[in-house]
Short mmCIF file of C-alpha atoms and ligand atoms in Angstrom, two decimals:
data_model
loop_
_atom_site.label_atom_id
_atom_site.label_comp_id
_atom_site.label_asym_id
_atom_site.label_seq_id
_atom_site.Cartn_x
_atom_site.Cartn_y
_atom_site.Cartn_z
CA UNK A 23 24.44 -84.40 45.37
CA UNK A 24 20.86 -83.09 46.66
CA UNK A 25 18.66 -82.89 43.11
CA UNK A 26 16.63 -80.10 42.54
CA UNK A 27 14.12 -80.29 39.83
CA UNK A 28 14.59 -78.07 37.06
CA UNK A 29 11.98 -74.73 36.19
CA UNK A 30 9.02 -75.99 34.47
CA UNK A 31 8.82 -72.65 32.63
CA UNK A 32 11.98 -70.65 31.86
CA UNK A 33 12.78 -68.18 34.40
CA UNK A 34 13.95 -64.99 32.91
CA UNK A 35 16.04 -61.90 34.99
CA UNK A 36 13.15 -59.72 34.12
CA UNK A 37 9.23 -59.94 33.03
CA UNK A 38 7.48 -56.50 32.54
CA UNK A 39 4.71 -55.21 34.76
CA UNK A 40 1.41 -55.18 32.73
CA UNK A 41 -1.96 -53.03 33.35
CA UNK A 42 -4.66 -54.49 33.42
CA UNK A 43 -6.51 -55.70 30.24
CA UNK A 44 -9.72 -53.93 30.79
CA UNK A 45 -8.21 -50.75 31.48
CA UNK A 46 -5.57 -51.22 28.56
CA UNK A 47 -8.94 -51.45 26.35
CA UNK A 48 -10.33 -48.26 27.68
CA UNK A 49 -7.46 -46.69 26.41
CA UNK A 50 -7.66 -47.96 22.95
CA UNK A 51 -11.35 -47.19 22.94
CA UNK A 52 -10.26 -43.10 23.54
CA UNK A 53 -7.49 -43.56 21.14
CA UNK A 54 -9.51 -45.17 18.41
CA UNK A 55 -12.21 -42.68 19.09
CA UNK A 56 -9.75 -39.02 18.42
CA UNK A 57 -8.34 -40.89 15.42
CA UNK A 58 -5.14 -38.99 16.95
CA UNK A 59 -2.19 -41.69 16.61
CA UNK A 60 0.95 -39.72 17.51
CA UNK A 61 2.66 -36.36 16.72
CA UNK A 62 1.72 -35.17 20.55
CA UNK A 63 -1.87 -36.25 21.21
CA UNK A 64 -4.40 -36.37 24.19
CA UNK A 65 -2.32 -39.05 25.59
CA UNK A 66 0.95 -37.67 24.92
CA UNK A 67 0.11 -34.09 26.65
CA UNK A 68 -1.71 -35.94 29.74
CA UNK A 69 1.12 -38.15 30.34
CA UNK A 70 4.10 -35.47 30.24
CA UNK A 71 2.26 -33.59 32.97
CA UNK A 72 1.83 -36.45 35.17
CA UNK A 73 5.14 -37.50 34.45
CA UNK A 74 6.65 -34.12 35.00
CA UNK A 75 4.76 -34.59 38.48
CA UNK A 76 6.22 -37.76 39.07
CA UNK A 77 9.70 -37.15 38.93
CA UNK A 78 9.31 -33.36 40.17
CA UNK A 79 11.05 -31.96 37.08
CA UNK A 80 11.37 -28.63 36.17
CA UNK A 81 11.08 -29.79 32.90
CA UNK A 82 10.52 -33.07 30.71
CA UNK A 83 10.53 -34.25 27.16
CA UNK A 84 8.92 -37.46 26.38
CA UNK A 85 10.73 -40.01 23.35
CA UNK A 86 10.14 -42.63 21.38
CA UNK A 87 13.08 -44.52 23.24
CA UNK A 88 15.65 -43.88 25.66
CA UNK A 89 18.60 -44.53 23.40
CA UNK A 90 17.45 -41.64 20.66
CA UNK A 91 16.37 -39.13 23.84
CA UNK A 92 20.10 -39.17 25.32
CA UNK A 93 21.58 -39.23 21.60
CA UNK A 94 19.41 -35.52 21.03
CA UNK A 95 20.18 -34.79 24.67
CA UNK A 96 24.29 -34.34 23.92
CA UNK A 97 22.80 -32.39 20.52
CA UNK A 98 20.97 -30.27 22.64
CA UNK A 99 23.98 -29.22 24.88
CA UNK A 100 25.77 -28.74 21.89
CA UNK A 101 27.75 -31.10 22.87
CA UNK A 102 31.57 -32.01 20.88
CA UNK A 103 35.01 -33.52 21.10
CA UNK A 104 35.34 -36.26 24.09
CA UNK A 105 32.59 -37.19 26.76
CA UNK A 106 33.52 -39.18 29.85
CA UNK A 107 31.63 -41.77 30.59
CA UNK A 108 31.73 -45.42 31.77
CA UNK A 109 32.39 -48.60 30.36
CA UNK A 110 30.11 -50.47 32.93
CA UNK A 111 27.19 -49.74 30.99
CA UNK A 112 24.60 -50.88 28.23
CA UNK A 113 25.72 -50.62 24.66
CA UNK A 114 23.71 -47.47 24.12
CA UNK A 115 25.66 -45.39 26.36
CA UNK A 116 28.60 -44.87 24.40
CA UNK A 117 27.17 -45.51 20.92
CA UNK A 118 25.23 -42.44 21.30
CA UNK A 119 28.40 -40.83 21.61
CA UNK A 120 29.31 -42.29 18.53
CA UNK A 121 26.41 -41.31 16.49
CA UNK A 122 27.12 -37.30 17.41
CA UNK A 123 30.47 -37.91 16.30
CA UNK A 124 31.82 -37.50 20.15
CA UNK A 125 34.37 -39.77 21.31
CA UNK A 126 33.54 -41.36 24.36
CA UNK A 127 37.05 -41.82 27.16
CA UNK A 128 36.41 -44.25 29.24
CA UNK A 129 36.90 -44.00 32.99
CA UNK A 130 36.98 -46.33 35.63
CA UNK A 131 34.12 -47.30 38.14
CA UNK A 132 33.47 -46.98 42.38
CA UNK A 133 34.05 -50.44 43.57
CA UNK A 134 31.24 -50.15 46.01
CA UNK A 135 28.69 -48.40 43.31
CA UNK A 136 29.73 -49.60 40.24
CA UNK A 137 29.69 -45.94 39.23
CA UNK A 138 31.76 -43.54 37.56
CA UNK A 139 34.46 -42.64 40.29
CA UNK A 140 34.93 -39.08 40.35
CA UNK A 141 38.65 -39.46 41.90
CA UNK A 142 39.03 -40.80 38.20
CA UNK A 143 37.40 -38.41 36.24
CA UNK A 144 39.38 -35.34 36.52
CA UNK A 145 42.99 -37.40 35.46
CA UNK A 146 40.84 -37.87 32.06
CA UNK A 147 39.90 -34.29 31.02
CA UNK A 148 41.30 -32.86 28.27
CA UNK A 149 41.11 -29.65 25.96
CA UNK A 150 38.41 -31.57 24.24
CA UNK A 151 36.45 -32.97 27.21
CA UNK A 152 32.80 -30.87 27.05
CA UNK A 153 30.81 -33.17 29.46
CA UNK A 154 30.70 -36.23 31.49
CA UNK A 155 28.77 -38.92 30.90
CA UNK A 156 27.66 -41.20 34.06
CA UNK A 157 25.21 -43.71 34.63
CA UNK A 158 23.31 -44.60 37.57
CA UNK A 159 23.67 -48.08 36.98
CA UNK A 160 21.49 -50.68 38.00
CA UNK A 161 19.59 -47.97 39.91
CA UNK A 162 21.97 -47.13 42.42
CA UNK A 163 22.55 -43.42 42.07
CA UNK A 164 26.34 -41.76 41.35
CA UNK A 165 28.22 -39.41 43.67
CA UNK A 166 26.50 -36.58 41.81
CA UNK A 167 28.06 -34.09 44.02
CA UNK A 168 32.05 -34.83 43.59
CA UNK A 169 30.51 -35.35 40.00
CA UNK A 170 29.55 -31.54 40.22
CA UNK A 171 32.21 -30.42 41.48
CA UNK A 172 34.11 -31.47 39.30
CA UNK A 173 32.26 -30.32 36.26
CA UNK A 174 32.15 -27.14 37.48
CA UNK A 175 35.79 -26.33 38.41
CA UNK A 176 36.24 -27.62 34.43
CA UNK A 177 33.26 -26.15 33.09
CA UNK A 178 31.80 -29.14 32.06
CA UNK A 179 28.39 -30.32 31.54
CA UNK A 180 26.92 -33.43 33.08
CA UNK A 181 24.20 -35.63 30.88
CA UNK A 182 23.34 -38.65 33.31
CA UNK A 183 22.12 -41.75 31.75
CA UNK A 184 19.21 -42.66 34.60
CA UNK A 185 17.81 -45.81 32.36
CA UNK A 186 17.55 -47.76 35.49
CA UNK A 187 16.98 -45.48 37.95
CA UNK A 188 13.38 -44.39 37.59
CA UNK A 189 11.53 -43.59 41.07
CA UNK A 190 15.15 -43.42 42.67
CA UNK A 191 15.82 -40.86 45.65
CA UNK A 192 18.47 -39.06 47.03
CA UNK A 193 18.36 -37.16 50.31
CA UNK A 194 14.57 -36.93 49.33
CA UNK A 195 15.97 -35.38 45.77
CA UNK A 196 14.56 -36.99 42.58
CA UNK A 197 16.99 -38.68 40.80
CA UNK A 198 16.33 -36.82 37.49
CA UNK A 199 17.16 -33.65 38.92
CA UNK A 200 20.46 -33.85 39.01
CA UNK A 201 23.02 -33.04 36.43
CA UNK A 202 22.16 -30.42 33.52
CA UNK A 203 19.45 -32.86 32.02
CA UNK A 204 18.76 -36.87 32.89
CA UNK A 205 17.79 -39.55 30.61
CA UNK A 206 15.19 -42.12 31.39
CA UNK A 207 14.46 -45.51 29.70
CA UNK A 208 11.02 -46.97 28.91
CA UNK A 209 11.53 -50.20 27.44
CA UNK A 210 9.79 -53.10 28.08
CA UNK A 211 12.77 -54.71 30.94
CA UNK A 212 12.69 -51.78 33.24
CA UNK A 213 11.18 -51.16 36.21
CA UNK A 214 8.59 -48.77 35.01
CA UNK A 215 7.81 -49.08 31.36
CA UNK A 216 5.97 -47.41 27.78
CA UNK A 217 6.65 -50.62 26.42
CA UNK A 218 9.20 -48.90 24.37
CA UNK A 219 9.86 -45.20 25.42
CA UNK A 220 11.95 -42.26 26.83
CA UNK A 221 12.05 -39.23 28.47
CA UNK A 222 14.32 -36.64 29.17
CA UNK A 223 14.06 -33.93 32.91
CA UNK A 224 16.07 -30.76 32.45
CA UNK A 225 16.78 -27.68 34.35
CA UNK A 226 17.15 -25.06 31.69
CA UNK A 227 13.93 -24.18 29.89
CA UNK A 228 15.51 -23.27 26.62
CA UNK A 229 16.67 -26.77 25.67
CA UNK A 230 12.95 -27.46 25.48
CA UNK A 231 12.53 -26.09 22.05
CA UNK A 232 16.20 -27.76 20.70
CA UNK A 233 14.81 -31.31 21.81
CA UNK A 234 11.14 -30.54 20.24
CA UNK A 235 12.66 -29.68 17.10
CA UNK A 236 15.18 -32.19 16.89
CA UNK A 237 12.89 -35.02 17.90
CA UNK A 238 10.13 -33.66 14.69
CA UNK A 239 12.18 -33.78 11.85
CA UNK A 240 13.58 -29.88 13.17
CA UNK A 241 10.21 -29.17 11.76
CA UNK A 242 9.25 -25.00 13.49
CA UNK A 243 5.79 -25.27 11.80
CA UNK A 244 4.87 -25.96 8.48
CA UNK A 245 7.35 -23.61 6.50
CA UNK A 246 10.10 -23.77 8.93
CA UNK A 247 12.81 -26.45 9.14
CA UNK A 248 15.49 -25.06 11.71
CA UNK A 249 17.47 -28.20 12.05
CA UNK A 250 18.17 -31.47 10.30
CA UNK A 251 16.18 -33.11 13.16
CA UNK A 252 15.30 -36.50 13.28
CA UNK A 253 12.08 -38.41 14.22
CA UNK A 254 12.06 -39.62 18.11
CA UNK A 255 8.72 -38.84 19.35
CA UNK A 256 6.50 -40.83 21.48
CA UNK A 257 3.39 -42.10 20.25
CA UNK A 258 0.05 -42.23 21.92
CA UNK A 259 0.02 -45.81 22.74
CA UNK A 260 3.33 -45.85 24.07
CA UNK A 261 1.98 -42.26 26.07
CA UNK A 262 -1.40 -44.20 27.24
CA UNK A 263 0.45 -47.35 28.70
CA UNK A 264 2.70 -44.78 30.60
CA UNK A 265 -0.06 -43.34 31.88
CA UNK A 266 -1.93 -46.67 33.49
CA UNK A 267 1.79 -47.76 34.56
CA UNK A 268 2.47 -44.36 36.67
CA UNK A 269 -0.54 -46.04 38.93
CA UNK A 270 1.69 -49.53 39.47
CA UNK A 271 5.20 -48.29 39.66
CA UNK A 272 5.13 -48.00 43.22
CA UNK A 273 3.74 -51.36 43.91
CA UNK A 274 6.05 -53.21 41.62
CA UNK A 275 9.03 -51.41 43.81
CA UNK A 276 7.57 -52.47 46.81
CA UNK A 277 7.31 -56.13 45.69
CA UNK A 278 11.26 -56.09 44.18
CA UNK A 279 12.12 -54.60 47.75
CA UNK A 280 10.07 -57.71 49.38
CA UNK A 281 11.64 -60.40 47.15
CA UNK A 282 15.19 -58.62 47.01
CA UNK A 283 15.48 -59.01 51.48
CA UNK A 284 14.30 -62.82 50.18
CA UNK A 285 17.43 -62.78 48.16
CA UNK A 286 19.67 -61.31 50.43
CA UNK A 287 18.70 -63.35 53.08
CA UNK A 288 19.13 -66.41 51.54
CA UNK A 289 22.57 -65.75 49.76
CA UNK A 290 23.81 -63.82 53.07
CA UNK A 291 25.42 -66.90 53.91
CA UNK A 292 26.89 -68.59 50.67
CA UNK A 293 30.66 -68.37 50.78
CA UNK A 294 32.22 -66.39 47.52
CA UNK A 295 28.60 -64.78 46.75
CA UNK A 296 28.93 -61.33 47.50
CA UNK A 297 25.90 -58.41 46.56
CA UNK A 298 25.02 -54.52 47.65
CA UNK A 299 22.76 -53.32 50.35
CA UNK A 300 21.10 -49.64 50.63
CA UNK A 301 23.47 -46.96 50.41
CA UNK A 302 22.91 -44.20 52.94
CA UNK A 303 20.47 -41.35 52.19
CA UNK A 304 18.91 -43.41 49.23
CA UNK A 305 15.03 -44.44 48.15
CA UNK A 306 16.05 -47.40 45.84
CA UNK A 307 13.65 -48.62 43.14
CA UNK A 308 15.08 -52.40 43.30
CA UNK A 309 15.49 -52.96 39.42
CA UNK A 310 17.10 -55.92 39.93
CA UNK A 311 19.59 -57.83 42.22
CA UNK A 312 22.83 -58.44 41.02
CA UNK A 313 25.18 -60.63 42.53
CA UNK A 314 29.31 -61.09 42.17
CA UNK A 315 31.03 -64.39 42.43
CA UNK A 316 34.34 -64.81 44.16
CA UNK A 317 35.68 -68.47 42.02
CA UNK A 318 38.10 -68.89 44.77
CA UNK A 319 36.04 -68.92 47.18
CA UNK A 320 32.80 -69.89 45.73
CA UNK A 321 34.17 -72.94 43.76
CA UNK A 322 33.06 -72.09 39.82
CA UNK A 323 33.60 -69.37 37.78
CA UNK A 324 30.94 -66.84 37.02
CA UNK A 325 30.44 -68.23 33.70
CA UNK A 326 30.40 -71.51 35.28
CA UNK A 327 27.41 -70.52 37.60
CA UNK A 328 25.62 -68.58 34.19
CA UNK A 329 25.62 -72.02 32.38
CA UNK A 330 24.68 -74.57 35.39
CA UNK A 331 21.59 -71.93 36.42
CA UNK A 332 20.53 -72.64 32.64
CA UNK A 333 20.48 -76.18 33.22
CA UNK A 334 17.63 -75.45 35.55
CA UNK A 335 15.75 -73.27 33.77
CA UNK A 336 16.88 -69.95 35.20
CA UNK A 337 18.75 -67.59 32.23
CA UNK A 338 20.70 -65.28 34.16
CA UNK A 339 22.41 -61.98 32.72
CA UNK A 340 25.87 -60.81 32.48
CA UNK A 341 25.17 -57.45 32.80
CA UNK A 342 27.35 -55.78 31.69
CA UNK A 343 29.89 -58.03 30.24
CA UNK A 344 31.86 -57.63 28.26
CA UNK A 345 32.22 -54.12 28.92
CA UNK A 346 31.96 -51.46 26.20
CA UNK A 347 35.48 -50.45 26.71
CA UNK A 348 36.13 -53.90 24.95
CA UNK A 349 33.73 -54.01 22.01
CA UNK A 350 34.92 -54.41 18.48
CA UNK A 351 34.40 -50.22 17.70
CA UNK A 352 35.81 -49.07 21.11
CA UNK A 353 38.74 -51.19 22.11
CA UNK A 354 41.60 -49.25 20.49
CA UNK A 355 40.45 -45.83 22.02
CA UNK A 356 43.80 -45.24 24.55
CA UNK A 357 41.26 -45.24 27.57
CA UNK A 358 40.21 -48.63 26.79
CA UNK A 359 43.30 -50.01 28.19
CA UNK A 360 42.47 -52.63 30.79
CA UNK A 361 45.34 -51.13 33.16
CA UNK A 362 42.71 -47.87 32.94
CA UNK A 363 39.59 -49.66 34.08
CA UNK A 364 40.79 -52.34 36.62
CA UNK A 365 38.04 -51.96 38.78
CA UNK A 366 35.45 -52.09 35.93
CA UNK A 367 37.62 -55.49 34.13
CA UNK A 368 37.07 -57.08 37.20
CA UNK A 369 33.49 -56.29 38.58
CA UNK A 370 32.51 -57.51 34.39
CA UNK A 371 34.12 -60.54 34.73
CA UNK A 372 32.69 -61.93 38.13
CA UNK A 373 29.22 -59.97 37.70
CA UNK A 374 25.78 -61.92 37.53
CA UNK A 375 21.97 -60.45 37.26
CA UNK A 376 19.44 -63.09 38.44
CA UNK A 377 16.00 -62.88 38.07
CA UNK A 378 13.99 -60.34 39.70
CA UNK A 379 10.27 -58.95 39.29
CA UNK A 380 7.28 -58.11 41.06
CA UNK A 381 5.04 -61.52 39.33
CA UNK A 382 8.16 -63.71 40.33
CA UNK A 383 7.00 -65.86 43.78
CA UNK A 384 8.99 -65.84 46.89
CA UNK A 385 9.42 -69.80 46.48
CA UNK A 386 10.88 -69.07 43.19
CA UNK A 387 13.76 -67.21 45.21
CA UNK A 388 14.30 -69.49 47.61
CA UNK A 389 14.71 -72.50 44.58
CA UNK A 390 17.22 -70.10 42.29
CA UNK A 391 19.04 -69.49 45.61
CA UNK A 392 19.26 -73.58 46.58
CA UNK A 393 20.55 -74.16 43.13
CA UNK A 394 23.24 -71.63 44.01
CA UNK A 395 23.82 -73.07 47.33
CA UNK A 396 24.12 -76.11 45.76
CA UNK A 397 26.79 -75.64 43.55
CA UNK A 398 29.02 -73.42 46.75
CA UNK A 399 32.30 -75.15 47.07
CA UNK A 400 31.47 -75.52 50.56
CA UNK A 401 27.71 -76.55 50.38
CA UNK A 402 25.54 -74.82 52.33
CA UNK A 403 22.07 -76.59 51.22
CA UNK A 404 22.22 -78.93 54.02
CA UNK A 405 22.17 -76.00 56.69
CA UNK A 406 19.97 -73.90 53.94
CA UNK A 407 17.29 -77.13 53.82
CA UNK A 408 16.85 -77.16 57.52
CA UNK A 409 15.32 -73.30 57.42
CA UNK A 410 14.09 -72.51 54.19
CA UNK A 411 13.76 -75.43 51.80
CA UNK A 412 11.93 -78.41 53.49
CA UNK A 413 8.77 -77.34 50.78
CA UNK A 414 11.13 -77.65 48.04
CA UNK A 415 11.98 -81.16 49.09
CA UNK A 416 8.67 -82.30 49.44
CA UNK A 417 7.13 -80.58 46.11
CA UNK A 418 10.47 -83.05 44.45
N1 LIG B 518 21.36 -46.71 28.92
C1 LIG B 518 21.35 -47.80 29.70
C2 LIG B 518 22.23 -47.83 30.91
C3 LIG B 518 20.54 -48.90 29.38
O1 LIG B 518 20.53 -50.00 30.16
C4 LIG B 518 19.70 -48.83 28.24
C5 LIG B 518 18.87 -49.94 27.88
C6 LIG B 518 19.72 -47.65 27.46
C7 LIG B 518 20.59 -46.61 27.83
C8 LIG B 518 18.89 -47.47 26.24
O2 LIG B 518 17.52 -47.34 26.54
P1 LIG B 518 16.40 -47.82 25.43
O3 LIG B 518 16.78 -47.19 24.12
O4 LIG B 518 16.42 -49.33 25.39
O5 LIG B 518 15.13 -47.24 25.98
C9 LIG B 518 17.76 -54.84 27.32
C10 LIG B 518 16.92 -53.69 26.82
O6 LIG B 518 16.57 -53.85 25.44
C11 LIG B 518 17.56 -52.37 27.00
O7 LIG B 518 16.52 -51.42 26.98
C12 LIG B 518 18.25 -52.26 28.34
N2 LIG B 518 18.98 -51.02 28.51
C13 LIG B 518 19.22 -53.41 28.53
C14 LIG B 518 19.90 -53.38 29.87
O8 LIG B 518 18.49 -54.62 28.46
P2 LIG B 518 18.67 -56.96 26.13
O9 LIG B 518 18.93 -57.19 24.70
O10 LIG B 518 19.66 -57.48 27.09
O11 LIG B 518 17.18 -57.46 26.56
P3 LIG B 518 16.41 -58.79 26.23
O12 LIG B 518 15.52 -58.60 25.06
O13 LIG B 518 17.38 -59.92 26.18
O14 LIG B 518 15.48 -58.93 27.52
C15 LIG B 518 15.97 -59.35 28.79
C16 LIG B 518 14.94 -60.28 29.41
O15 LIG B 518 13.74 -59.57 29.67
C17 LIG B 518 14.53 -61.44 28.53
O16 LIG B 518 15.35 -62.52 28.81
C18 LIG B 518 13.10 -61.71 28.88
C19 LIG B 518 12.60 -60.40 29.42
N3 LIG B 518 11.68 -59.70 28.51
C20 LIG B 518 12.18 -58.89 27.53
C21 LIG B 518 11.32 -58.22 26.69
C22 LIG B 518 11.87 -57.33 25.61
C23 LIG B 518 10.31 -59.88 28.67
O17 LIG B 518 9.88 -60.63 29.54
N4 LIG B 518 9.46 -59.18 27.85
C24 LIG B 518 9.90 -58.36 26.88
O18 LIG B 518 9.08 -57.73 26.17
O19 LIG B 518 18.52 -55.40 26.30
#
């Protein structure tokens, strides 16, 4: 078999964009100089404007992390009983469910999306359903308009959990304007970061004053406590590195877009290696590339593929695997059945993230995707080496 030299350094499915140093200082300089730490500062009132901007929201509420802004979000909605949502998610998803004492009904995903399917949705409302639940995930956005529809012949609300989908587009429609209220995450492995952080884009102006109180302790003002609020807010450095980030978003998308067509090109023609392209009508932010293997006619198993990447340096992700449907606190709710979520069992079980970010080089591609090739029941690295990877030979 052809040898390819493992990664000198490991080779992780994310790295976060960083400002730059200087300008990071400059911020701790005006900081340092208001003595004003957090509890809405300078920062904090500059960024929500721009952010507001940004994502063309009628409104916005800025948090100290995603997970606590869509936990006050269902608070703020007043929401109760059952939510439907997806199992093809992050952990946080559901568990914030489960903190408001909601329980979340799982409903299968869109093959081609990955996304709630709203064919699905309507076979899982009860008297208790108040909202549904759905994630754009891994960026690409939901069929928010059967979504609608739906909620609206049932009178339901609709909370979607955009983590990954910041700078996303539909139809030239922000993402976070969809949807009674949207839910962004900051942390330090998405696309556009606060290092840790949240923020929440709404239509209805009067939630604004449930989610300030709820996120300060319910504090009114000094003599007032209106709710047993919590504390969630976003603090100024988070707020300043938001800021200089808002100026690099749109050039880490463009160099995910650049190394994602690397990606696609190179796995196009790998036997059992299947991933998406643009859906129509869509400005993607390319968060990262995910990939599903077909062991059949691949060769190995997913898992199999996860562990010999490793061996080379490269630490894949099964997002998200195992699904939330089947965690320890979930998987005796009746819509955890697997027979419920077929689609959703299967996409977990075969799906891979690889690595993807604007600092990773274009060589680096082409060397995860020979050590894929290489390992293809039928081996395409001969044909591959003839194109792409005669400078991957001759660095060996
Ligand atoms: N809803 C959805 C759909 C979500 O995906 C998430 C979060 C949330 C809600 C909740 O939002 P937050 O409350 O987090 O704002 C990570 C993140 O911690 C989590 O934010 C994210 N989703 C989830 C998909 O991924 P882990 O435990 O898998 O990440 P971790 O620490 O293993 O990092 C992944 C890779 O990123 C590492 O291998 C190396 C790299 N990395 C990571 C960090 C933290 C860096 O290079 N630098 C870093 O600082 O959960």
């Amino acid at each position: 078999m052809t040898q390819i030299k493992p990664f000198e350094k490991p080779i992780y499915i994310s790295r976060p964009p960083l400002p730059d140093r200087t300008a990071v200082y400059r911020k701790i300089d005006e900081i340092w100089d208001s003595q004003w730490l957090t509890n809405v500062g300078a920062q904090h009132l500059q960024f929500e404007k721009k952010l507001k901007a940004y994502l063309d929201a009628s409104n916005i509420s800025l948090f100290c992390n995603g997970t606590l802004a869509l936990q006050l979000a269902c608070q703020a909605l007043r929401l109760s009983g059952e939510v439907i949502t997806t199992p093809f998610t992050f952990a946080a998803t559901p568990h914030v469910l489960y903190w408001n004492r909601i329980a979340p009904v799982f409903c299968d995903i869109d093959p081609e999306t990955y996304n709630l399917d709203p064919n699905l949705i309507e076979n899982m409302i009860t008297p208790n359903t108040t909202a549904i639940l759905p994630v754009h995930v891994f960026g690409y956005p939901c069929d928010t308009q059967g979504i609608r529809e739906i909620a609206d012949r049932y009178g339901l609300r609709v909370i979607y959990d955009a983590a990954h989908a910041f700078g996303v587009e539909v139809s030239g429609e922000k993402i976070g304007n969809f949807g009674d209220l949207s839910m962004f995450s900051f942390h330090a492995t998405k696309i556009y970061h606060t290092l840790e952080g949240g923020a929440l884009t709404f239509k209805d102006e009067s939630l604004r004053e449930r989610l300030e109180f709820a996120k300060n302790f319910g504090f009114k003002n000094e003599e007032n406590i209106v709710v047993p609020g919590i504390n969630a807010k976003m603090n100024e450095f988070q707020a300043a590195i938001g800021l200089l980030m808002l100026d690099l978003v749109g050039e880490e998308i463009e160099k995910r877009k650049h190394l994602t067509m690397v990606y696609r090109d190179r796995l196009n023609e790998i036997p059992g290696i299947y991933f998406r392209t643009e859906r129509p009508k869509v400005k993607h932010n390319y968060y990262n590339f995910i990939i599903t293997v077909d062991e059949n006619k691949f060769g190995i198993s997913r898992d199999e593929l996860y562990n010999a990447l490793k061996q080379y340096n490269i630490y894949t992700r099964r997002y998200f695997y195992p699904l939330c449907s089947q965690f320890q606190c979930y998987r005796n709710y009746p819509s955890s059945a697997a027979e419920n979520l077929p689609v959703a069992e299967k996409i977990s079980k075969s799906i891979l993230t690889l690595p993807l970010y604007g600092s990773l080089e274009e060589e680096d591609i082409h060397k995860i995707s020979d050590v894929i090739a290489l390992h293809a029941k039928r081996n395409t690295y001969a044909f591959n080496l003839r194109s792409t990877c005669v400078s991957h030979q001759d660095r060996m």
